[in-house]
C-alpha positions as a Markdown table, in Angstrom:
| # | Residue | x | y | z |
|---|---|---|---|---|
| 1 | Gly | -26.6 | 26.4 | 47.5 |
| 2 | Ser | -30.0 | 25.6 | 48.8 |
| 3 | Gly | -31.9 | 23.5 | 51.3 |
| 4 | Ala | -29.9 | 24.5 | 54.5 |
| 5 | Met | -32.0 | 24.7 | 57.7 |
| 6 | Phe | -30.7 | 26.5 | 60.8 |
| 7 | Ser | -31.6 | 26.9 | 64.5 |
| 8 | Ile | -31.2 | 30.5 | 65.4 |
| 9 | Ser | -31.5 | 32.0 | 68.9 |
| 10 | Thr | -31.7 | 35.6 | 70.1 |
| 11 | Asn | -30.7 | 37.1 | 73.5 |
| 12 | Gly | -33.6 | 39.6 | 73.6 |
| 13 | Ser | -31.4 | 42.5 | 72.8 |
| 14 | Gly | -31.4 | 41.8 | 69.0 |
| 15 | Ala | -28.2 | 39.7 | 69.0 |
| 16 | Tyr | -28.4 | 36.4 | 67.1 |
| 17 | Ser | -26.5 | 33.2 | 67.6 |
| 18 | Leu | -26.4 | 30.0 | 65.5 |
| 19 | Gly | -27.7 | 27.2 | 67.6 |
| 20 | Gly | -27.2 | 24.4 | 65.0 |
| 21 | Ile | -27.5 | 23.3 | 61.4 |
| 22 | Asn | -30.5 | 21.0 | 61.0 |
| 23 | Ser | -29.9 | 20.3 | 57.3 |
| 24 | Ala | -26.7 | 21.1 | 55.4 |
| 25 | Gly | -28.5 | 21.4 | 52.1 |
| 26 | Ser | -26.4 | 21.2 | 49.0 |
| 27 | Gly | -24.4 | 23.4 | 46.6 |
| 28 | Tyr | -22.9 | 25.7 | 49.2 |
| 29 | Gln | -19.2 | 26.8 | 48.9 |
| 30 | Val | -16.8 | 28.4 | 51.3 |
| 31 | Gly | -17.3 | 32.1 | 51.2 |
| 32 | Asp | -21.0 | 32.0 | 50.3 |
| 33 | Thr | -23.3 | 34.3 | 52.3 |
| 34 | Ile | -26.8 | 33.1 | 53.4 |
| 35 | Asn | -29.4 | 35.7 | 54.2 |
| 36 | Ile | -32.2 | 34.9 | 56.6 |
| 37 | Ser | -35.2 | 37.3 | 56.7 |
| 38 | Gly | -35.8 | 39.1 | 59.9 |
| 39 | Ala | -39.5 | 38.2 | 59.5 |
| 40 | Asn | -38.5 | 34.6 | 60.2 |
| 41 | Leu | -36.6 | 35.6 | 63.3 |
| 42 | Gly | -39.4 | 37.5 | 65.1 |
| 43 | Gly | -38.5 | 40.9 | 63.6 |
| 44 | Leu | -39.0 | 42.8 | 60.3 |
| 45 | Ala | -37.7 | 41.8 | 56.9 |
| 46 | Gly | -34.8 | 44.1 | 55.9 |
| 47 | Val | -34.5 | 45.5 | 59.4 |
| 48 | Asn | -33.8 | 42.4 | 61.4 |
| 49 | Asp | -32.3 | 40.2 | 58.7 |
| 50 | Leu | -29.5 | 37.8 | 59.6 |
| 51 | Thr | -26.6 | 37.1 | 57.3 |
| 52 | Leu | -24.5 | 33.9 | 57.7 |
| 53 | Thr | -21.2 | 33.3 | 56.0 |
| 54 | Val | -20.1 | 29.8 | 55.0 |
| 55 | Thr | -16.6 | 29.4 | 56.5 |
| 56 | Ser | -16.2 | 25.6 | 56.1 |
| 57 | Leu | -17.9 | 22.6 | 54.6 |
| 58 | Asn | -18.3 | 19.0 | 55.7 |
| 59 | Pro | -16.9 | 16.6 | 53.1 |
| 60 | Ala | -19.5 | 15.5 | 50.7 |
| 61 | Thr | -19.4 | 12.6 | 48.2 |
| 62 | Tyr | -21.1 | 12.6 | 44.8 |
| 63 | Thr | -21.5 | 9.8 | 42.3 |
| 64 | Val | -21.4 | 11.4 | 38.9 |
| 65 | Thr | -20.8 | 10.9 | 35.2 |
| 66 | Gln | -19.0 | 13.2 | 32.8 |
| 67 | Ser | -20.7 | 16.1 | 31.1 |
| 68 | Ser | -18.1 | 16.2 | 28.3 |
| 69 | Thr | -14.6 | 15.0 | 27.4 |
| 70 | Thr | -11.9 | 15.9 | 25.0 |
| 71 | Gly | -11.6 | 12.3 | 23.8 |
| 72 | Leu | -13.9 | 9.6 | 22.7 |
| 73 | Gly | -14.4 | 7.9 | 26.1 |
| 74 | Ser | -17.8 | 7.3 | 27.6 |
| 75 | Gly | -19.5 | 5.4 | 30.4 |
| 76 | Ala | -17.2 | 6.1 | 33.3 |
| 77 | Ile | -18.7 | 6.7 | 36.7 |
| 78 | Phe | -16.8 | 8.7 | 39.3 |
| 79 | Ser | -17.1 | 9.1 | 43.1 |
| 80 | Ile | -16.0 | 12.7 | 43.9 |
| 81 | Ser | -15.8 | 14.3 | 47.3 |
| 82 | Ser | -15.4 | 17.9 | 48.3 |
| 83 | Asp | -13.6 | 19.0 | 51.4 |
| 84 | Asn | -14.5 | 21.9 | 53.7 |
| 85 | Ser | -12.4 | 24.2 | 51.5 |
| 86 | Gly | -14.3 | 23.3 | 48.4 |
| 87 | Asn | -11.6 | 21.2 | 46.9 |
| 88 | Tyr | -12.6 | 18.1 | 44.8 |
| 89 | Thr | -11.0 | 14.6 | 45.0 |
| 90 | Val | -11.8 | 11.5 | 43.0 |
| 91 | Thr | -12.2 | 8.9 | 45.6 |
| 92 | Asn | -13.1 | 6.0 | 43.3 |
| 93 | Ile | -14.0 | 5.1 | 39.7 |
| 94 | Thr | -16.8 | 2.7 | 40.1 |
| 95 | Thr | -17.2 | 2.1 | 36.4 |
| 96 | Phe | -14.2 | 2.5 | 34.0 |
| 97 | Gly | -16.2 | 3.0 | 30.8 |
| 98 | Glu | -14.5 | 2.5 | 27.4 |
| 99 | Asn | -12.4 | 4.2 | 24.8 |
| 100 | Tyr | -10.6 | 6.6 | 27.2 |
| 101 | Ala | -7.0 | 7.5 | 26.3 |
| 102 | Leu | -4.1 | 8.9 | 28.1 |
| 103 | Asn | -4.3 | 12.7 | 28.7 |
| 104 | Asp | -8.0 | 12.9 | 27.9 |
| 105 | Gln | -9.8 | 15.6 | 30.0 |
| 106 | Val | -13.1 | 14.8 | 31.5 |
| 107 | Thr | -15.5 | 17.6 | 32.7 |
| 108 | Ile | -17.9 | 17.1 | 35.6 |
| 109 | Ala | -20.6 | 19.7 | 35.7 |
| 110 | Gly | -20.6 | 21.8 | 38.9 |
| 111 | Ser | -24.3 | 21.3 | 39.4 |
| 112 | Asn | -23.6 | 17.5 | 39.9 |
| 113 | Ile | -21.1 | 18.1 | 42.7 |
| 114 | Gly | -22.9 | 20.6 | 44.9 |
| 115 | Gly | -22.1 | 23.8 | 43.0 |
| 116 | Ala | -23.0 | 25.7 | 40.0 |
| 117 | Asp | -22.3 | 24.9 | 36.4 |
| 118 | Thr | -19.1 | 26.5 | 34.9 |
| 119 | Gln | -18.2 | 28.2 | 38.2 |
| 120 | Asn | -17.8 | 25.0 | 40.1 |
| 121 | Asp | -17.0 | 22.5 | 37.3 |
| 122 | Ala | -14.4 | 19.8 | 38.0 |
| 123 | Phe | -11.8 | 18.9 | 35.4 |
| 124 | Leu | -10.2 | 15.5 | 35.5 |
| 125 | Thr | -7.1 | 14.7 | 33.4 |
| 126 | Leu | -6.4 | 11.0 | 32.8 |
| 127 | Thr | -2.8 | 10.4 | 33.7 |
| 128 | Ser | -3.1 | 6.6 | 33.2 |
| 129 | Val | -5.6 | 4.2 | 31.8 |
| 130 | Gly | -6.0 | 0.5 | 32.3 |
| 131 | Ala | -5.2 | -2.0 | 29.6 |
| 132 | Thr | -7.8 | -2.1 | 26.9 |
| 133 | Thr | -8.3 | -4.7 | 24.3 |
| 134 | Phe | -9.8 | -4.3 | 20.8 |
| 135 | Ser | -10.8 | -7.4 | 19.0 |
| 136 | Asn | -11.5 | -8.1 | 15.3 |
| 137 | Val | -9.6 | -5.1 | 14.0 |
| 138 | Thr | -9.1 | -5.2 | 10.3 |
| 139 | Gln | -6.7 | -3.2 | 8.1 |
| 140 | Ala | -7.5 | 0.2 | 6.8 |
| 141 | Ser | -4.8 | -0.1 | 4.1 |
| 142 | Thr | -1.6 | -1.9 | 3.2 |
| 143 | Ser | 1.5 | -1.3 | 1.2 |
| 144 | Gly | 1.2 | -4.6 | -0.5 |
| 145 | Asn | -1.6 | -6.8 | -2.0 |
| 146 | Gly | -2.6 | -8.7 | 1.2 |
| 147 | Ser | -6.1 | -8.7 | 2.6 |
| 148 | Gly | -8.2 | -10.4 | 5.2 |
| 149 | Ala | -5.9 | -10.2 | 8.3 |
| 150 | Ile | -7.7 | -9.8 | 11.6 |
| 151 | Phe | -6.0 | -8.7 | 14.8 |
| 152 | Thr | -6.6 | -8.3 | 18.5 |
| 153 | Ile | -4.8 | -5.2 | 19.7 |
| 154 | Ser | -4.0 | -4.3 | 23.4 |
| 155 | Ile | -3.3 | -0.8 | 24.7 |
| 156 | Asp | -1.5 | -0.6 | 28.1 |
| 157 | Gly | -1.9 | 2.1 | 30.7 |
| 158 | Ser | 0.7 | 4.3 | 28.9 |
| 159 | Gly | -1.0 | 4.1 | 25.6 |
| 160 | Asn | 1.4 | 1.6 | 24.0 |
| 161 | Tyr | 0.0 | -0.7 | 21.4 |
| 162 | Ser | 0.7 | -4.4 | 21.1 |
| 163 | Val | -0.6 | -7.2 | 18.9 |
| 164 | Ser | -2.1 | -9.7 | 21.2 |
| 165 | Ser | -3.0 | -12.2 | 18.5 |
| 166 | Val | -3.6 | -12.6 | 14.8 |
| 167 | Asn | -7.1 | -14.0 | 14.6 |
| 168 | Ser | -6.8 | -14.5 | 10.8 |
| 169 | Gly | -3.6 | -14.4 | 8.7 |
| 170 | Gly | -5.5 | -13.4 | 5.6 |
| 171 | Ser | -3.7 | -14.0 | 2.3 |
| 172 | Gly | -1.3 | -12.3 | -0.1 |
| 173 | Tyr | 1.0 | -10.7 | 2.5 |
| 174 | Glu | 4.8 | -10.6 | 2.0 |
| 175 | Pro | 7.6 | -9.8 | 4.4 |
| 176 | Asp | 8.2 | -6.0 | 4.8 |
| 177 | Asp | 4.5 | -5.2 | 3.9 |
| 178 | Thr | 3.0 | -2.5 | 6.2 |
| 179 | Ile | -0.5 | -2.8 | 7.5 |
| 180 | Ala | -2.3 | 0.3 | 8.7 |
| 181 | Leu | -5.0 | 0.0 | 11.4 |
| 182 | Ser | -7.3 | 3.0 | 11.8 |
| 183 | Gly | -7.2 | 4.8 | 15.2 |
| 184 | Ala | -10.9 | 5.0 | 15.0 |
| 185 | Ser | -10.9 | 1.2 | 15.5 |
| 186 | Leu | -8.6 | 1.5 | 18.5 |
| 187 | Gly | -10.6 | 3.9 | 20.7 |
| 188 | Gly | -9.0 | 7.0 | 19.2 |
| 189 | Thr | -9.2 | 9.0 | 16.0 |
| 190 | Ser | -7.6 | 8.7 | 12.6 |
| 191 | Pro | -4.8 | 9.5 | 11.7 |
| 192 | Ala | -3.8 | 10.7 | 15.2 |
| 193 | His | -4.0 | 7.2 | 16.8 |
| 194 | Asp | -3.4 | 5.0 | 13.7 |
| 195 | Leu | -1.3 | 1.9 | 14.2 |
| 196 | Thr | 1.1 | 0.6 | 11.5 |
| 197 | Ile | 2.2 | -3.0 | 11.6 |
| 198 | Thr | 5.2 | -4.3 | 9.6 |
| 199 | Val | 5.2 | -7.9 | 8.4 |
| 200 | Asn | 8.6 | -9.2 | 9.5 |
| 201 | Asn | 8.0 | -12.7 | 8.6 |
| 202 | Ile | 5.3 | -15.1 | 7.4 |
| 203 | Val | 4.8 | -17.9 | 9.8 |
| 204 | Thr | 2.2 | -20.7 | 9.9 |
| 205 | Thr | 1.6 | -23.3 | 12.6 |
| 206 | Ser | -0.7 | -25.6 | 10.7 |
| 207 | Gly | 0.6 | -25.3 | 7.1 |
| 208 | Ala | 3.0 | -23.5 | 4.9 |
| 209 | Ile | 3.0 | -20.6 | 2.4 |
| 210 | Leu | 5.1 | -20.9 | -0.7 |
| 211 | His | 5.3 | -17.9 | -3.0 |
| 212 | Ile | 7.4 | -17.9 | -6.2 |
| 213 | Asp | 7.9 | -14.6 | -8.0 |
| 214 | Asn | 7.7 | -14.5 | -11.7 |
| 215 | Ile | 10.0 | -17.1 | -13.3 |
| 216 | Ser | 11.3 | -16.5 | -16.9 |
| 217 | Ile | 12.5 | -19.5 | -18.9 |
| 218 | Ser | 14.0 | -18.9 | -22.3 |
| 219 | Arg | 14.5 | -21.7 | -25.0 |
| 220 | Ala | 16.3 | -21.5 | -28.3 |
| 221 | Asn | 13.9 | -20.7 | -31.1 |
| 222 | Glu | 11.0 | -20.6 | -28.7 |
| 223 | Pro | 9.1 | -17.6 | -27.3 |
| 224 | Gln | 9.9 | -16.7 | -23.7 |
| 225 | Thr | 7.7 | -18.6 | -21.2 |
| 226 | Ile | 6.8 | -16.9 | -17.9 |
| 227 | Ile | 5.3 | -18.5 | -14.9 |
| 228 | Glu | 3.3 | -16.0 | -12.8 |
| 229 | Gly | 3.5 | -16.0 | -9.0 |
| 230 | Ile | 2.2 | -19.2 | -7.5 |
| 231 | Asp | 0.5 | -19.1 | -4.1 |
| 232 | Ile | 0.2 | -22.4 | -2.2 |
| 233 | Ser | -1.6 | -22.4 | 1.1 |
| 234 | Thr | -1.1 | -25.9 | 2.5 |
| 235 | Lys | 2.1 | -27.7 | 3.7 |
| 236 | Asn | 1.5 | -30.7 | 1.5 |
| 237 | Ala | 0.9 | -28.6 | -1.6 |
| 238 | Ala | 4.0 | -26.6 | -0.8 |
| 239 | Thr | 6.1 | -29.8 | -0.4 |
| 240 | Glu | 4.7 | -31.2 | -3.7 |
| 241 | Ala | 5.4 | -28.0 | -5.5 |
| 242 | Ala | 8.9 | -27.8 | -4.3 |
| 243 | Thr | 9.5 | -31.4 | -5.4 |
| 244 | Val | 8.0 | -30.8 | -8.8 |
| 245 | Ile | 10.1 | -27.6 | -9.3 |
| 246 | Ala | 13.3 | -29.4 | -8.3 |
| 247 | Asp | 12.5 | -32.3 | -10.7 |
| 248 | Ala | 11.7 | -29.8 | -13.4 |
| 249 | Lys | 15.1 | -28.2 | -13.0 |
| 250 | Lys | 16.8 | -31.6 | -13.3 |
| 251 | Gln | 14.8 | -32.4 | -16.4 |
| 252 | Ile | 15.7 | -29.1 | -18.0 |
| 253 | Lys | 19.4 | -29.7 | -17.2 |
| 254 | Phe | 19.2 | -33.2 | -18.6 |
| 255 | Arg | 17.4 | -32.1 | -21.8 |
| 256 | Asn | 19.9 | -29.3 | -22.4 |
| 257 | Ser | 22.7 | -31.8 | -22.1 |
| 258 | Tyr | 20.9 | -34.3 | -24.4 |
| 259 | Leu | 20.1 | -31.6 | -27.0 |
| 260 | Ala | 23.7 | -30.4 | -26.9 |
| 261 | Ser | 24.9 | -34.0 | -27.6 |
| 262 | Lys | 22.4 | -34.4 | -30.4 |
| 263 | Glu | 23.7 | -31.2 | -31.9 |
| 264 | Leu | 27.2 | -32.5 | -31.9 |
| 265 | Ala | 26.1 | -35.8 | -33.4 |
| 266 | Leu | 24.2 | -34.0 | -36.2 |
| 267 | Leu | 27.2 | -31.8 | -36.9 |
| 268 | Asp | 29.4 | -35.0 | -37.2 |
| 269 | Ser | 26.8 | -36.6 | -39.5 |
| 270 | Leu | 26.8 | -33.5 | -41.7 |
| 271 | Lys | 30.5 | -33.5 | -41.8 |
| 272 | Asn | 30.7 | -37.2 | -42.7 |
| 273 | Ile | 28.0 | -36.7 | -45.4 |
| 274 | Ser | 29.9 | -33.8 | -46.9 |
| 275 | Thr | 33.1 | -36.0 | -47.0 |
| 276 | Gln | 31.3 | -38.9 | -48.5 |
| 277 | Thr | 29.6 | -36.7 | -51.1 |
| 278 | Thr | 33.0 | -35.3 | -52.1 |
| 279 | Ser | 34.5 | -38.8 | -52.4 |
| 280 | Ser | 31.5 | -40.0 | -54.5 |
| 281 | Asp | 31.8 | -37.1 | -56.8 |
| 282 | Leu | 35.4 | -38.1 | -57.5 |
| 283 | Leu | 34.4 | -41.7 | -58.4 |
| 284 | Ile | 31.4 | -40.9 | -60.6 |
| 285 | Thr | 32.1 | -38.9 | -63.7 |
| 286 | Asp | 28.6 | -39.2 | -65.2 |
| 287 | Leu | 26.9 | -35.9 | -64.4 |
| 288 | Ser | 23.4 | -37.2 | -64.4 |
| 289 | Leu | 24.4 | -40.1 | -62.2 |
| 290 | Gln | 26.3 | -37.8 | -59.8 |
| 291 | Glu | 23.1 | -35.7 | -59.5 |
| 292 | Ser | 21.0 | -38.8 | -58.8 |
| 293 | Val | 23.4 | -39.9 | -56.1 |
| 294 | Arg | 23.4 | -36.4 | -54.5 |
| 295 | Glu | 19.6 | -36.4 | -54.4 |
| 296 | Leu | 19.5 | -39.8 | -52.8 |
| 297 | Lys | 22.0 | -38.7 | -50.2 |
| 298 | Lys | 20.1 | -35.5 | -49.5 |
| 299 | Leu | 17.0 | -37.6 | -49.0 |
| 300 | Asp | 18.8 | -39.8 | -46.5 |
| 301 | Val | 20.2 | -36.8 | -44.6 |
| 302 | Met | 16.8 | -35.1 | -44.6 |
| 303 | Asn | 15.1 | -38.2 | -43.2 |
| 304 | Ala | 17.8 | -38.5 | -40.5 |
| 305 | Leu | 17.5 | -34.9 | -39.6 |
| 306 | Met | 13.7 | -35.0 | -39.5 |
| 307 | Gly | 13.8 | -38.0 | -37.2 |
| 308 | Asp | 16.2 | -36.2 | -34.8 |
| 309 | Leu | 14.3 | -32.9 | -35.0 |
| 310 | Gln | 11.0 | -34.7 | -34.2 |
| 311 | Lys | 12.6 | -36.3 | -31.2 |
| 312 | Ala | 14.0 | -33.0 | -30.0 |
| 313 | Lys | 10.6 | -31.3 | -30.5 |
| 314 | Tyr | 8.9 | -34.1 | -28.5 |
| 315 | Leu | 11.4 | -33.6 | -25.6 |
| 316 | Leu | 10.8 | -29.8 | -25.7 |
| 317 | Asn | 7.0 | -30.0 | -25.6 |
| 318 | Ser | 6.5 | -33.0 | -23.4 |
| 319 | Gly | 4.9 | -33.1 | -20.0 |
| 320 | Leu | 6.7 | -31.3 | -17.2 |
| 321 | Leu | 8.9 | -29.2 | -19.4 |
| 322 | Lys | 5.9 | -27.8 | -21.3 |
| 323 | Leu | 4.2 | -27.1 | -18.0 |
| 324 | Ile | 7.2 | -25.1 | -16.7 |
């Protein structure tokens, strides 16, 4: 301590008494001894010195900031008082600062609260913190392929996280995807304070999201056709796509039935041709004439078959079916 000023009186026989404390000074603690030179008391230094012992202190209040912390918080300003026994009390937090977390320990240097550094330091442990909000928090990683989501995250006085809002839904996310937010973006450290969000559902208020996983369509005598995943971002486009796909399924069913009926018709035609050929062979005995008849019949059959095949090919490769 320093700066204390006293009124000292003597009775003429060398006995001193404390008349009053003109200035309390600062930095004194209970148990401190203060030596006043005898030269200042009308005597000799060393021979007539007076020693005072601090037995109590008047409460003092200090407005201070931290000298260090175990966390990442900064900017808090505390009002701290000390009683006549040297005990410290936080009477007010005039500025809360930012990025403090539950159980952080804040150190106040002893020299800022009327004592000496280290010996009289005050240690404050944060048992609760006010709600804190972090805006524009983006993902550090995700289990899926989504990107672009932006969140507003709130942390209550117990350190519990909650998603206040989704500022941007991003794109490419699927149900059950996990999104990791770095603790460094939430006032803590990574990975100790990381937050993991699970996508339970995909909901939109102004549109719709339609995602179709790979679709495989196989056709007889045709290579397999695969439609890769389709992402549609607007409600109108999603409705149109659903209508197109439903219509395509109907067209495929219709064409399958049509082709099946054509196959049966062709088989019947071939059967009839075979029967007619056999009957003609019985009626015609001239071998060259029989061969000519056979060639003519084959040509008719081929023309008929080609006509049907061309129609079938046109159906397979036309418009919507080809697109799918």
